[in-house]
Coordinates of N, CA and C and ligand atoms in Angstrom, one line a residue:
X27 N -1.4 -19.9 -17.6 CA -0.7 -18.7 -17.0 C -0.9 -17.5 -17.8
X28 N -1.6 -16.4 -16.9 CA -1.8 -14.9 -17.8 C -0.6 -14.2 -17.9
X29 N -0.5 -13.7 -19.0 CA 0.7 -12.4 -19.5 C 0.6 -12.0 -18.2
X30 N 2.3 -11.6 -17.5 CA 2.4 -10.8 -16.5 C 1.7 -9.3 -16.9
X31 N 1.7 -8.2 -15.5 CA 0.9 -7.2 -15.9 C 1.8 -6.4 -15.8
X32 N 1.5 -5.4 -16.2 CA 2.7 -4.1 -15.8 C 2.4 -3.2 -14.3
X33 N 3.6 -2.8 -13.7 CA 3.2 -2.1 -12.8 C 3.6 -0.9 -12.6
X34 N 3.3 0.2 -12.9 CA 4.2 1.7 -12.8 C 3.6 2.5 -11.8
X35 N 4.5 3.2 -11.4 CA 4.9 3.9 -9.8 C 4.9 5.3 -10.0
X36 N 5.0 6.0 -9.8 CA 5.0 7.8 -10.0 C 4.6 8.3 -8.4
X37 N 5.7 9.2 -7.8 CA 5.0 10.4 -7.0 C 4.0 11.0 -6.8
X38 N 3.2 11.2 -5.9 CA 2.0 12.0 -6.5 C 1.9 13.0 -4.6
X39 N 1.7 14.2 -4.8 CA 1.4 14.9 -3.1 C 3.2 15.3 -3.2
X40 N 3.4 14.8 -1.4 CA 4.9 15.1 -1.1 C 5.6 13.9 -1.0
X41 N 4.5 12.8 -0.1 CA 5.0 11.9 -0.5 C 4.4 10.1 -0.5
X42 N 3.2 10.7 -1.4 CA 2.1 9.7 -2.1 C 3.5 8.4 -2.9
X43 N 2.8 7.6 -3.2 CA 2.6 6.9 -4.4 C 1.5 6.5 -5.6
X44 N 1.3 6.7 -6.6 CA 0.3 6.4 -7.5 C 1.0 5.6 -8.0
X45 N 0.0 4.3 -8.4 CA 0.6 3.0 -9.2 C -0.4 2.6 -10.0
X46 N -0.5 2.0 -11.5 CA -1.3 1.7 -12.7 C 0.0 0.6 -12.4
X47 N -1.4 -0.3 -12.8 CA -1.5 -2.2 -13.2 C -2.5 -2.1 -14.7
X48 N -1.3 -2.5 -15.7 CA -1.6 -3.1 -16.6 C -1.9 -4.2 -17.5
X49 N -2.8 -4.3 -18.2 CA -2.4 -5.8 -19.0 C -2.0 -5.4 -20.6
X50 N -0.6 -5.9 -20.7 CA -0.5 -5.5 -22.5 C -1.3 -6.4 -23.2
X51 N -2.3 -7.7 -22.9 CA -2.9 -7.9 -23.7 C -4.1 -8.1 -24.0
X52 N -4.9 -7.1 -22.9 CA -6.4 -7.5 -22.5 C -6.6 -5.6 -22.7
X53 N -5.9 -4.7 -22.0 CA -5.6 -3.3 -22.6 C -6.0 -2.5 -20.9
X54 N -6.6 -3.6 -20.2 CA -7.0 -3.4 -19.0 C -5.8 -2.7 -17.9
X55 N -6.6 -1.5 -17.3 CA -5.7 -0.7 -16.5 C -6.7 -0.4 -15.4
X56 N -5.7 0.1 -14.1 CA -6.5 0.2 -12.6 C -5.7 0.8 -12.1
X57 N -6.0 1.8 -11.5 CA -5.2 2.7 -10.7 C -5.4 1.9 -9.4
X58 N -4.5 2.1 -8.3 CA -4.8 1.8 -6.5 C -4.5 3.2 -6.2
X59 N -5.4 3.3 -5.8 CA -6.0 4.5 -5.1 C -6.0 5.9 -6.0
X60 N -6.5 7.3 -5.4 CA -6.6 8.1 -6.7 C -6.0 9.6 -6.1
X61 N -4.8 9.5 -5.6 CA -4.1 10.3 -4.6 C -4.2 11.7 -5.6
X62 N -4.0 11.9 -6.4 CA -3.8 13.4 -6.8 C -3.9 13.0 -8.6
X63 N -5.3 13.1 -9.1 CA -5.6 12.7 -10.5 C -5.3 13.5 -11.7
X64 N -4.4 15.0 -11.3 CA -3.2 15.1 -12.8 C -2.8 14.5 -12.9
X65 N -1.9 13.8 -11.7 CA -0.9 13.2 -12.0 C -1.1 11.6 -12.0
X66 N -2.3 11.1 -12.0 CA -2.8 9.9 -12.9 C -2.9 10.2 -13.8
X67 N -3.7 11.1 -14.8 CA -3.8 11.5 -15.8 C -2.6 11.5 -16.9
X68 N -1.3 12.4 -16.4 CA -0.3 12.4 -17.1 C 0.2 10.7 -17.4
X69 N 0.3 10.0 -16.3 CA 1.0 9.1 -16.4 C 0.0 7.7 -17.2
X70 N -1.2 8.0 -17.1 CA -2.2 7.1 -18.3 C -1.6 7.6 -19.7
X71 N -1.8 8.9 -19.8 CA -1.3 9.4 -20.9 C 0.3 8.9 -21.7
X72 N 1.1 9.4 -20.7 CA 2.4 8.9 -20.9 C 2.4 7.2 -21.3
X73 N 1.9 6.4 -20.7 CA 1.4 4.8 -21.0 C 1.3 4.9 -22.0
X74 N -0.1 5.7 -22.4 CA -0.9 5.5 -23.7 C -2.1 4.4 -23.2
X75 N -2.3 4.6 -21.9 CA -3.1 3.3 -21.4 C -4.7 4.3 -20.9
X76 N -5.7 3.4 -21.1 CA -7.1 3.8 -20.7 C -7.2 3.3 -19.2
X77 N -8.0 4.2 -18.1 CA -8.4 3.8 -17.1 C -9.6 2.9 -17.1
X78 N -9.6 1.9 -16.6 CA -11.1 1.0 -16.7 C -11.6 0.6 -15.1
X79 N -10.7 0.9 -14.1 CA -10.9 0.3 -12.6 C -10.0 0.6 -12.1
X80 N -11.1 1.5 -10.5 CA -10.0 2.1 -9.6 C -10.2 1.0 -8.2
X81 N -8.9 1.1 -7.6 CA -9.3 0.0 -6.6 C -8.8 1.0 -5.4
X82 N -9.4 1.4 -4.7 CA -9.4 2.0 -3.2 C -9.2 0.9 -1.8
X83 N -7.9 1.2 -1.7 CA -7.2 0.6 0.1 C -8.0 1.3 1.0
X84 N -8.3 2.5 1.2 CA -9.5 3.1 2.3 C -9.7 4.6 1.8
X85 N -10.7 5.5 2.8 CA -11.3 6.3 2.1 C -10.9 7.7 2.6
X86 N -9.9 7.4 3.1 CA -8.9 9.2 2.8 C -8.5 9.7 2.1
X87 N -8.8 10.9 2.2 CA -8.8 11.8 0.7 C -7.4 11.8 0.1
X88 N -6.3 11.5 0.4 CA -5.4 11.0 -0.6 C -5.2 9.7 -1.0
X89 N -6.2 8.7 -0.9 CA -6.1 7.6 -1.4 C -8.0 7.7 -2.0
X90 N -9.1 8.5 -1.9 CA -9.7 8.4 -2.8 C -10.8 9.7 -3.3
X91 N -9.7 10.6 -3.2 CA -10.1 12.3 -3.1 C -10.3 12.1 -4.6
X92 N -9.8 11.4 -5.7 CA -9.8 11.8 -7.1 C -10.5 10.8 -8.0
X93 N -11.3 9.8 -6.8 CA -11.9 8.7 -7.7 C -12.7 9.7 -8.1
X94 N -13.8 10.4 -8.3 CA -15.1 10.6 -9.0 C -14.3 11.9 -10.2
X95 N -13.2 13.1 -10.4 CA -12.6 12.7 -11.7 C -12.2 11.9 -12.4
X96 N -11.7 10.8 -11.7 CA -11.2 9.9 -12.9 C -12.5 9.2 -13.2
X97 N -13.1 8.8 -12.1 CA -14.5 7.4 -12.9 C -15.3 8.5 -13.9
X98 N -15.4 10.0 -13.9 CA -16.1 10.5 -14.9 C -15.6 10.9 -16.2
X99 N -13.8 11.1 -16.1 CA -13.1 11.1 -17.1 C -13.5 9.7 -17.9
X100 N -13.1 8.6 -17.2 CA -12.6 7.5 -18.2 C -13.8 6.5 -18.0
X101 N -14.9 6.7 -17.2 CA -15.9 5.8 -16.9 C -15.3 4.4 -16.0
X102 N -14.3 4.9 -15.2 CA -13.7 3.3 -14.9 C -14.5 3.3 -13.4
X103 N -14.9 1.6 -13.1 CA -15.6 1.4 -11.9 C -14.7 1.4 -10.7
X104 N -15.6 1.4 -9.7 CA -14.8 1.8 -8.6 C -14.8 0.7 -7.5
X105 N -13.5 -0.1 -6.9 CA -13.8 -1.2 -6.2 C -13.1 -0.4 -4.7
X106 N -13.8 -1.0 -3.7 CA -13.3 -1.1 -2.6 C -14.4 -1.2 -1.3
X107 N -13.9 -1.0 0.1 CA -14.8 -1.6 1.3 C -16.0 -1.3 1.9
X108 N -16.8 -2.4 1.5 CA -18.3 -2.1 1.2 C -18.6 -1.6 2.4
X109 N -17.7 -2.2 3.8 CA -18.3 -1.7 5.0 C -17.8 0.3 5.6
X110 N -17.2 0.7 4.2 CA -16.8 2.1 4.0 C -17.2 2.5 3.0
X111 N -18.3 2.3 2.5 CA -19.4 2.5 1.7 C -19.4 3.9 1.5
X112 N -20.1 4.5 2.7 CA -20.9 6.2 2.7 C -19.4 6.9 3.2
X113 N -17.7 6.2 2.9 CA -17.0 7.5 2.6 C -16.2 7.5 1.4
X114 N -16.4 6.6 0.6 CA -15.8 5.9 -0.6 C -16.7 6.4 -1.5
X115 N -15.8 7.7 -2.4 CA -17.0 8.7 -3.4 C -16.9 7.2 -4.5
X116 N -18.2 7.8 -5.2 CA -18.4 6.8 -6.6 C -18.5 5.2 -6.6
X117 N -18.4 4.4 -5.3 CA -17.7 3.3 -5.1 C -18.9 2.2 -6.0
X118 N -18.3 1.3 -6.9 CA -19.1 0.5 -7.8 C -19.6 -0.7 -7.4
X119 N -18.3 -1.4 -6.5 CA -17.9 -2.7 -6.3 C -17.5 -3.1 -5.0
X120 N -18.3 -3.4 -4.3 CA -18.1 -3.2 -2.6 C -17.5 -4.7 -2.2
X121 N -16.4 -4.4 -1.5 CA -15.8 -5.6 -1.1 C -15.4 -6.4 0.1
X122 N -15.6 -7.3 0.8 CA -15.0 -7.8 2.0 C -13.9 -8.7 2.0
X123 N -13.5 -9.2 3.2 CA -12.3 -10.2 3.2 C -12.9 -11.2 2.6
X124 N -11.8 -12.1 2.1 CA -12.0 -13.3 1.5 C -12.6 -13.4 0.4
X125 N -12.8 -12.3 -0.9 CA -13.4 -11.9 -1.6 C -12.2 -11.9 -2.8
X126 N -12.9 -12.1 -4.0 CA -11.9 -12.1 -5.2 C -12.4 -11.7 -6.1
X127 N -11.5 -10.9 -7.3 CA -11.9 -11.2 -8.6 C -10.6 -11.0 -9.7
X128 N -11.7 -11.4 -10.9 CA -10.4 -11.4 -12.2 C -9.9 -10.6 -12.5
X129 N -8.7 -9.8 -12.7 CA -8.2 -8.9 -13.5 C -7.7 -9.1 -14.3
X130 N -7.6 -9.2 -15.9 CA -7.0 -9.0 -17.1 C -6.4 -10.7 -16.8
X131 N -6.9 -12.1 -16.6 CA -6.7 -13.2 -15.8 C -5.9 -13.5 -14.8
X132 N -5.8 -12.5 -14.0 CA -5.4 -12.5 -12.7 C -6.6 -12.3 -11.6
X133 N -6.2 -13.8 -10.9 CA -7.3 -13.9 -9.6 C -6.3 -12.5 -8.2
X134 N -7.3 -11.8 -7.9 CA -7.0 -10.7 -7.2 C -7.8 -10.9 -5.5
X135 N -7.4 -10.8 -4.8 CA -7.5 -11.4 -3.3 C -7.8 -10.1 -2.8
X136 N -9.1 -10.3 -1.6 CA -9.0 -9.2 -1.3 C -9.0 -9.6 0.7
X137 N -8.1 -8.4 1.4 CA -8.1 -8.9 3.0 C -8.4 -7.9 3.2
X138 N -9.0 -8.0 4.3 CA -9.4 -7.0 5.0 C -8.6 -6.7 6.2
X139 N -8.0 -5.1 6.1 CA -6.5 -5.1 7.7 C -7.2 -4.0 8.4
X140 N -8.1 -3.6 8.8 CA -8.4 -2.6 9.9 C -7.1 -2.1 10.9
X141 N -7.0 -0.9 11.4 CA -6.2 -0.6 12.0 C -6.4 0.8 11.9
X142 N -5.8 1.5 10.7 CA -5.5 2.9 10.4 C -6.7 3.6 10.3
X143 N -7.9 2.9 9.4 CA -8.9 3.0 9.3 C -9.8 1.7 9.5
X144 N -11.0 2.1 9.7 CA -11.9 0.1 10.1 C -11.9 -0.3 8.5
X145 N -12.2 0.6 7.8 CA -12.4 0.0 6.5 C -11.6 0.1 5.1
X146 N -10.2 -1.0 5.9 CA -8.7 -1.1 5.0 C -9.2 -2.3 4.1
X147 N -8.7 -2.1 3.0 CA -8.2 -3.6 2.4 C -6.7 -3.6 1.5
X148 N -6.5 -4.8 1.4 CA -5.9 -4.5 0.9 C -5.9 -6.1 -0.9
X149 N -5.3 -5.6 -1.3 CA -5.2 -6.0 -3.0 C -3.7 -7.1 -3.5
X150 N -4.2 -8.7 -3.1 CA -3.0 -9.4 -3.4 C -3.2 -10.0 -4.1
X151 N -2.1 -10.0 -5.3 CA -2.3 -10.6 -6.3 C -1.0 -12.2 -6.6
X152 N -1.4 -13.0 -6.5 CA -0.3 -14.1 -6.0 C 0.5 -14.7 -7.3
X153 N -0.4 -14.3 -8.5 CA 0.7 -14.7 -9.8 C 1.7 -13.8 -10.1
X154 N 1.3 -12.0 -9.2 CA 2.8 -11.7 -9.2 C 3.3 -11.4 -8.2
X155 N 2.8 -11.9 -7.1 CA 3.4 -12.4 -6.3 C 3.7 -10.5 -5.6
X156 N 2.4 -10.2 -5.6 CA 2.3 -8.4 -4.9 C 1.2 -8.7 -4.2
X157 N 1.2 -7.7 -3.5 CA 0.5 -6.7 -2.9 C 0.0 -5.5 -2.5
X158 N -0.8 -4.5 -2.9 CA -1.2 -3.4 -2.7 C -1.9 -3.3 -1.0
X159 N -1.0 -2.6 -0.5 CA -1.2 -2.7 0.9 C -1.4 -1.5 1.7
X160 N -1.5 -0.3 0.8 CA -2.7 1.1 1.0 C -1.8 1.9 2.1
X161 N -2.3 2.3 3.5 CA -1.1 2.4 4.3 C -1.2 1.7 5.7
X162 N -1.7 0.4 5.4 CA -1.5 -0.6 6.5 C -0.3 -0.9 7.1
X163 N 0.1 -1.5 6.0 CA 2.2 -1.3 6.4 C 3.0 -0.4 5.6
X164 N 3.7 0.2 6.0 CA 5.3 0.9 5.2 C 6.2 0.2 5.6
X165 N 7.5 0.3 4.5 CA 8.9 0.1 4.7 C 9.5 0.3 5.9
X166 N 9.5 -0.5 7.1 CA 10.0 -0.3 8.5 C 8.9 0.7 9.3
X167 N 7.6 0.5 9.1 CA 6.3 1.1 9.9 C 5.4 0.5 9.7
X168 N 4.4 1.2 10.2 CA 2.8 0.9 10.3 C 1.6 1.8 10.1
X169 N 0.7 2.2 9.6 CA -0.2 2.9 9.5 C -0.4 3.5 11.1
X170 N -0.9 4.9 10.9 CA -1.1 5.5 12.1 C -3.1 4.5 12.7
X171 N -2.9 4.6 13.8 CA -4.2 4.4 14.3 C -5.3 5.1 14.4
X172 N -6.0 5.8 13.3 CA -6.7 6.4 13.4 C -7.8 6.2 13.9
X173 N -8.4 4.7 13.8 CA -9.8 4.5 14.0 C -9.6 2.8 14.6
X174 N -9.0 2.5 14.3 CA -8.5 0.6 15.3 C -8.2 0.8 15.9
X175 N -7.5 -0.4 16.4 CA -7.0 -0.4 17.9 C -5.5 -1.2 17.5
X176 N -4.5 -1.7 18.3 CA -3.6 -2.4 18.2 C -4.2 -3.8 18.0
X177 N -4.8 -4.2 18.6 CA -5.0 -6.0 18.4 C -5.8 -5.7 17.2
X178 N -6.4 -5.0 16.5 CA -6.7 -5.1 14.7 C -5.4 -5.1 13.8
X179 N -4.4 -4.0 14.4 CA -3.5 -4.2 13.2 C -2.5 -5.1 13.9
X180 N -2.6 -5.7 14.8 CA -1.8 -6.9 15.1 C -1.9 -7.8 14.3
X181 N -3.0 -7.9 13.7 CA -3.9 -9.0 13.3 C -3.6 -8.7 11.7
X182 N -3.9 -7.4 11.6 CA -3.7 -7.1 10.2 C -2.9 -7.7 9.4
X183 N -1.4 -7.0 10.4 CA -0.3 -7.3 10.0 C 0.5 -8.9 9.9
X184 N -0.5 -9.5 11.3 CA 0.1 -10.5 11.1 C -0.6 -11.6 9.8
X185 N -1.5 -11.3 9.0 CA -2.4 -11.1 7.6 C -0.9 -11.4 6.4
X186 N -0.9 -10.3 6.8 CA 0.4 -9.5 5.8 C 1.3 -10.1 5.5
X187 N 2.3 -10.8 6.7 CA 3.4 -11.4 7.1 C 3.4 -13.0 7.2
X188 N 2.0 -13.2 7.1 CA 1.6 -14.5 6.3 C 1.8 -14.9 5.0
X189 N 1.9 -14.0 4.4 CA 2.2 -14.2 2.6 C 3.4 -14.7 2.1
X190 N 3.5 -14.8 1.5 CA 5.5 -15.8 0.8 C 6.1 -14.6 1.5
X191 N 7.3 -15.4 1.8 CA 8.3 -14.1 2.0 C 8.9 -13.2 0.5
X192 N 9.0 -13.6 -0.7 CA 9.3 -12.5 -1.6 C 7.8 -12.4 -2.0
X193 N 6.4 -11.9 -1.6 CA 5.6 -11.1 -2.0 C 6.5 -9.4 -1.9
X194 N 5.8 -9.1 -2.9 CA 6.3 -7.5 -2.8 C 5.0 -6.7 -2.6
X195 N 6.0 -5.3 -1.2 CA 4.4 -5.0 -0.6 C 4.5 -3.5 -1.3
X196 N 3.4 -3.1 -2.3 CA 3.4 -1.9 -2.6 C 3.5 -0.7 -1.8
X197 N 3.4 0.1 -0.7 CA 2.7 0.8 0.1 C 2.9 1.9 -0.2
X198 N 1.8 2.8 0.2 CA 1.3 4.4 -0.6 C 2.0 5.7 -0.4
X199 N 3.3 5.3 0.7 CA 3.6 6.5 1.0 C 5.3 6.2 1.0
X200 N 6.1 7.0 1.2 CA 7.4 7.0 0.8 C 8.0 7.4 2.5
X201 N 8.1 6.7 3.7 CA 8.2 7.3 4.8 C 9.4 6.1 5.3
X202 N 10.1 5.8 4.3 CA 11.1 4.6 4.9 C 12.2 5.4 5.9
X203 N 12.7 6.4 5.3 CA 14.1 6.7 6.2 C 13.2 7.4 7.2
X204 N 12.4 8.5 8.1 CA 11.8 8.3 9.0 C 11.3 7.5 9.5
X205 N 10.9 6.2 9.4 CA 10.6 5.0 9.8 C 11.7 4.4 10.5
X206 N 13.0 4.1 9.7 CA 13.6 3.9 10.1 C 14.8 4.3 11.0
X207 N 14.4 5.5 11.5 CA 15.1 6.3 12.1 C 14.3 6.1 13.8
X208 N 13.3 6.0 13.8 CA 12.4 5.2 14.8 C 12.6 3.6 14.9
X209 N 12.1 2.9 13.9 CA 12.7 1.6 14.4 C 14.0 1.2 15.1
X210 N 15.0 2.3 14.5 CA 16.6 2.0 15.4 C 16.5 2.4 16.4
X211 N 15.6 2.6 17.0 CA 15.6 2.9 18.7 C 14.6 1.8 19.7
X212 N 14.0 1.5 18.4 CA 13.5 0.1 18.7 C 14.5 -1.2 19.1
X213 N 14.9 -1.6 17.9 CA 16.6 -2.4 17.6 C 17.4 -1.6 17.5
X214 N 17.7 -1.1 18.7 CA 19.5 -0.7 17.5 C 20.4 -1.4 16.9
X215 N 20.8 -2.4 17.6 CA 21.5 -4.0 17.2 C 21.7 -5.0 16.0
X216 N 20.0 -4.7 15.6 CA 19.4 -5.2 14.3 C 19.8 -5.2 13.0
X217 N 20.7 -5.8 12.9 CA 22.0 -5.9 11.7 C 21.0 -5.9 10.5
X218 N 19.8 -6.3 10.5 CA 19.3 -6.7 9.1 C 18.7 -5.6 8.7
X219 N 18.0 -4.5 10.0 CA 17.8 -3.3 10.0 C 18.5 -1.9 9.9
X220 N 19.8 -2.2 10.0 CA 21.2 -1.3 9.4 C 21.3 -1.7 8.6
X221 N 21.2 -2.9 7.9 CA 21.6 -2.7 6.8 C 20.7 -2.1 5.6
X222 N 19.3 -2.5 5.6 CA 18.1 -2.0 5.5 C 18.2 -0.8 4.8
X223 N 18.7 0.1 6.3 CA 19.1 2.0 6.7 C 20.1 2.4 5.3
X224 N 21.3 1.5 5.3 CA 21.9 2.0 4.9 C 21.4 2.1 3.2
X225 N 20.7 0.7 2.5 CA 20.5 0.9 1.3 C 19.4 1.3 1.2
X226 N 18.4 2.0 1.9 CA 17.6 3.2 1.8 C 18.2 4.2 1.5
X227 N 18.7 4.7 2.5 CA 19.7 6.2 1.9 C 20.5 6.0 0.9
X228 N 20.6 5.2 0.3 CA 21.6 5.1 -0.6 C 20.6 5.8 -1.7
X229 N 19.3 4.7 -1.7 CA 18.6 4.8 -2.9 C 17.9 5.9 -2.6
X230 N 17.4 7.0 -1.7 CA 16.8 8.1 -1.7 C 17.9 9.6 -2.2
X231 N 19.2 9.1 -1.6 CA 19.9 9.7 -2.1 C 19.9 10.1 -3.6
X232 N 19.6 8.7 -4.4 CA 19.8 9.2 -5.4 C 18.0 9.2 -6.2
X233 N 17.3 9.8 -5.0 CA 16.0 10.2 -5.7 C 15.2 8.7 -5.9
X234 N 15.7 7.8 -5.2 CA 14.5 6.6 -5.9 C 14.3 6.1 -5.0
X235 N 12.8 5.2 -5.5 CA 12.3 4.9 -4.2 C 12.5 3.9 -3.5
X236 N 12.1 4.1 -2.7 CA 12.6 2.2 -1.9 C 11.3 1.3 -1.2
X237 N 9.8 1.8 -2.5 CA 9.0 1.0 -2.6 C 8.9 0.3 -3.5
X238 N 8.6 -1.3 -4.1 CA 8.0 -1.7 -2.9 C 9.5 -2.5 -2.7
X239 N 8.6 -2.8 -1.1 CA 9.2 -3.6 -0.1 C 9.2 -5.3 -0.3
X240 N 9.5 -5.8 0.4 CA 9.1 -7.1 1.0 C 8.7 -7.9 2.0
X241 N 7.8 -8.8 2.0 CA 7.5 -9.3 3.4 C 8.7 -10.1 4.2
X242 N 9.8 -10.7 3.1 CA 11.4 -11.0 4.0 C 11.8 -10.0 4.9
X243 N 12.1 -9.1 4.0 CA 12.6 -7.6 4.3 C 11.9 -7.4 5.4
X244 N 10.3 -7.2 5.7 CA 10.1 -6.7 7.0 C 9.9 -7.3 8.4
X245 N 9.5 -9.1 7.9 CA 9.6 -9.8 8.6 C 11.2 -9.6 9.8
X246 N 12.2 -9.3 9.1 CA 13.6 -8.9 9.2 C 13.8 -7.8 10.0
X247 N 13.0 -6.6 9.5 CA 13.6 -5.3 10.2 C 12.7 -4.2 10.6
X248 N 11.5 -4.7 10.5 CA 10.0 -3.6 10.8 C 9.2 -3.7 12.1
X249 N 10.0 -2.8 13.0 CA 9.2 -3.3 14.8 C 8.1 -3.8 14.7
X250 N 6.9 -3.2 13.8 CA 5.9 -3.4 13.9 C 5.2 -4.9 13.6
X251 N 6.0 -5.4 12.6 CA 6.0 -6.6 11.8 C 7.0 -7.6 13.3
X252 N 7.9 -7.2 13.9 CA 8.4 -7.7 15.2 C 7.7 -7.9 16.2
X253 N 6.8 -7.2 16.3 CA 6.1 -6.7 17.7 C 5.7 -8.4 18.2
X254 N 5.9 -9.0 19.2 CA 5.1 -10.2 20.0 C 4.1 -10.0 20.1
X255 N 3.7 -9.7 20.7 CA 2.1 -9.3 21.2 C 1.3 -8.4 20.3
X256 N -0.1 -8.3 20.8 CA -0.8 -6.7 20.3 C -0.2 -5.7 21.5
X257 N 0.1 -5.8 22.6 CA 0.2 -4.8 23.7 C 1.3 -4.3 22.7
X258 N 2.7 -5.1 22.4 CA 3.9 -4.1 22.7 C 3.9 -4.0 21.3
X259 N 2.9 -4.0 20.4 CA 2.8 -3.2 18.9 C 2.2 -1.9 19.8
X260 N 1.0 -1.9 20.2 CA 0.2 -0.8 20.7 C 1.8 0.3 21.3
X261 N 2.4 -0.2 22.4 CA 3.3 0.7 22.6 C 4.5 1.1 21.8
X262 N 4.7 0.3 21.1 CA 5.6 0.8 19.7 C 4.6 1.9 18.9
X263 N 3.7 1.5 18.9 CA 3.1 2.8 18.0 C 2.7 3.9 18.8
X264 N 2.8 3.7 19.8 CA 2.7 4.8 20.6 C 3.6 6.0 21.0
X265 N 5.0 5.0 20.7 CA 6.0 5.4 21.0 C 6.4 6.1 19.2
X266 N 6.4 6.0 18.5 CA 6.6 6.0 17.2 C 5.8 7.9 17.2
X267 N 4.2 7.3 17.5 CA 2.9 8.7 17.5 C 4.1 9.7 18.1
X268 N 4.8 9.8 19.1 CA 5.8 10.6 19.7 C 6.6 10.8 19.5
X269 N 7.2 10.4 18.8 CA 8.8 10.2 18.2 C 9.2 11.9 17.6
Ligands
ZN321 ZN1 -4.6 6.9 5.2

C-alpha cells in the first residue's frame, strides 16, 4: 500500500478549481488541468512542492490555456487525450480509455467521457478512492454539450456512477448552488436534493467549497446522474441550456 497522496484545491478564474496531487514521499506533484498558472504557481510555491506532470481533462483554454507555462517553467510532462492531440498545447503523453499509469505508486485509470467535448477524460485513482472528473459532471449537473451528443454523456456518466459510491468526484468548476437551483425544478420533492441545497449554502455561505462531491451524493440528487434514458438526459440539458 503507497503513502496516501496529498490533494490541495485553490480557486483559480471566477469559478475554476485548480488541484496539486502530491506524494510526501516520492516528492512527485501534478497539477489537473492548468486553469490560470499564477495561481498554480503561488500554490506549488506555498507547498514548497515541484511540478513534474500536468494531467489535462480536455482542451479548453481554462483547463489547458497554462500547460506550456508551466511545462516550460518546471519541465513537467504533459498527459492527456491523444484523440485531442492538435488542441492539447505541449501534450507529452497521449491517452485513451482503459489506459493506466503509476503515479508516485498509485495505479491511475484513465476513461474516456465524451459529451462536453469528444476528447474528455477523466483521472481515477481507486486507492484514494477519487476522481478527477474535469467538467463532465458537477455537484448536481453536467457538462454543457458542446461537441457530444446526449447518448455520449449518458454513457459517460453512467461511467461515472459506476464507481463505489464514496469515490470522491473532483470537478473543475464551483456551479453547485446554480445547479441546484435547476435541478429543483427537475425534483422538487427530492428530499435528498433539499437537503443537498441546504448544506451547500450553508457551506458557500461561509466561502467554502462544496467540491468534491460524491458519486452517493449524486447518484441521490443530480438530474443528470437520474436521467433514465439518453433522450430525457438530452432534455434535461436542454432544459437546464435555458434555464
Ligand atoms: Zn470545458
Amino acid at each position: 500500500m503507497s503513502a496516501p497522496l496529498d490533494i490541495h484545491m485553490f480557486p483559480c478564474f471566477w469559478d475554476n478549481y485548480g488541484f496539486l496531487i502530491h506524494s510526501p514521499v516520492t516528492g512527485e506533484t501534478a497539477c489537473i488541468d492548468t486553469p490560470e498558472p499564477d495561481k498554480i504557481i503561488l500554490a506549488l510555491e506555498g507547498k514548497d512542492w515541484q511540478l513534474s506532470e500536468i494531467w489535462n481533462t480536455h482542451h479548453h483554454p481554462d483547463h489547458a490555456g497554462g500547460n506550456m507555462e508551466l511545462k516550460n517553467l518546471y519541465g513537467a510532462k504533459v498527459r492527456g487525450c491523444g484523440a485531442d492531440k492538435s488542441r492539447i498545447p505541449g501534450l507529452d503523453i497521449e491517452l485513451a480509455d482503459g489506459d493506466s499509469f503509476m503515479f508516485a505508486g498509485h495505479k491511475v485509470h484513465i476513461m474516456e467521457t465524451p459529451g462536453h467535448t469528444i476528447g474528455h477524460i477523466i483521472y481515477y485513482i481507486p486507492t484514494m478512492k477519487t476522481a478527477f472528473v474535469g467538467d463532465t459532471v458537477f455537484a448536481l449537473g453536467c457538462g454543457r454539450l458542446f461537441e457530444g451528443t446526449p447518448e455520449q454523456m449518458y454513457e459517460s456518466i453512467g461511467k461515472i456512477a459506476a464507481l463505489p459510491d464514496d469515490t470522491k468526484l473532483y470537478c473543475a468548476h464551483e456551479y453547485t448552488l446554480s445547479n441546484g437551483k435547476f435541478a429543483l425544478t427537475v425534483e422538487p420533492d427530492n428530499q435528498d436534493l433539499i437537503n443537498y441545497m441546504e448544506e451547500a449554502k450553508a457551506r458557500r455561505d461561509q466561502n467554502l467549497p462544496t467540491v468534491p462531491t460524491s458519486v452517493a451524493a449524486e447518484k441521490k440528487a443530480n438530474p443528470f446522474f437520474r436521467a433514465a434514458t439518453a433522450k430525457q438526459l438530452g432534455k434535461i440539458r436542454k432544459a437546464k441550456d435555458n434555464f
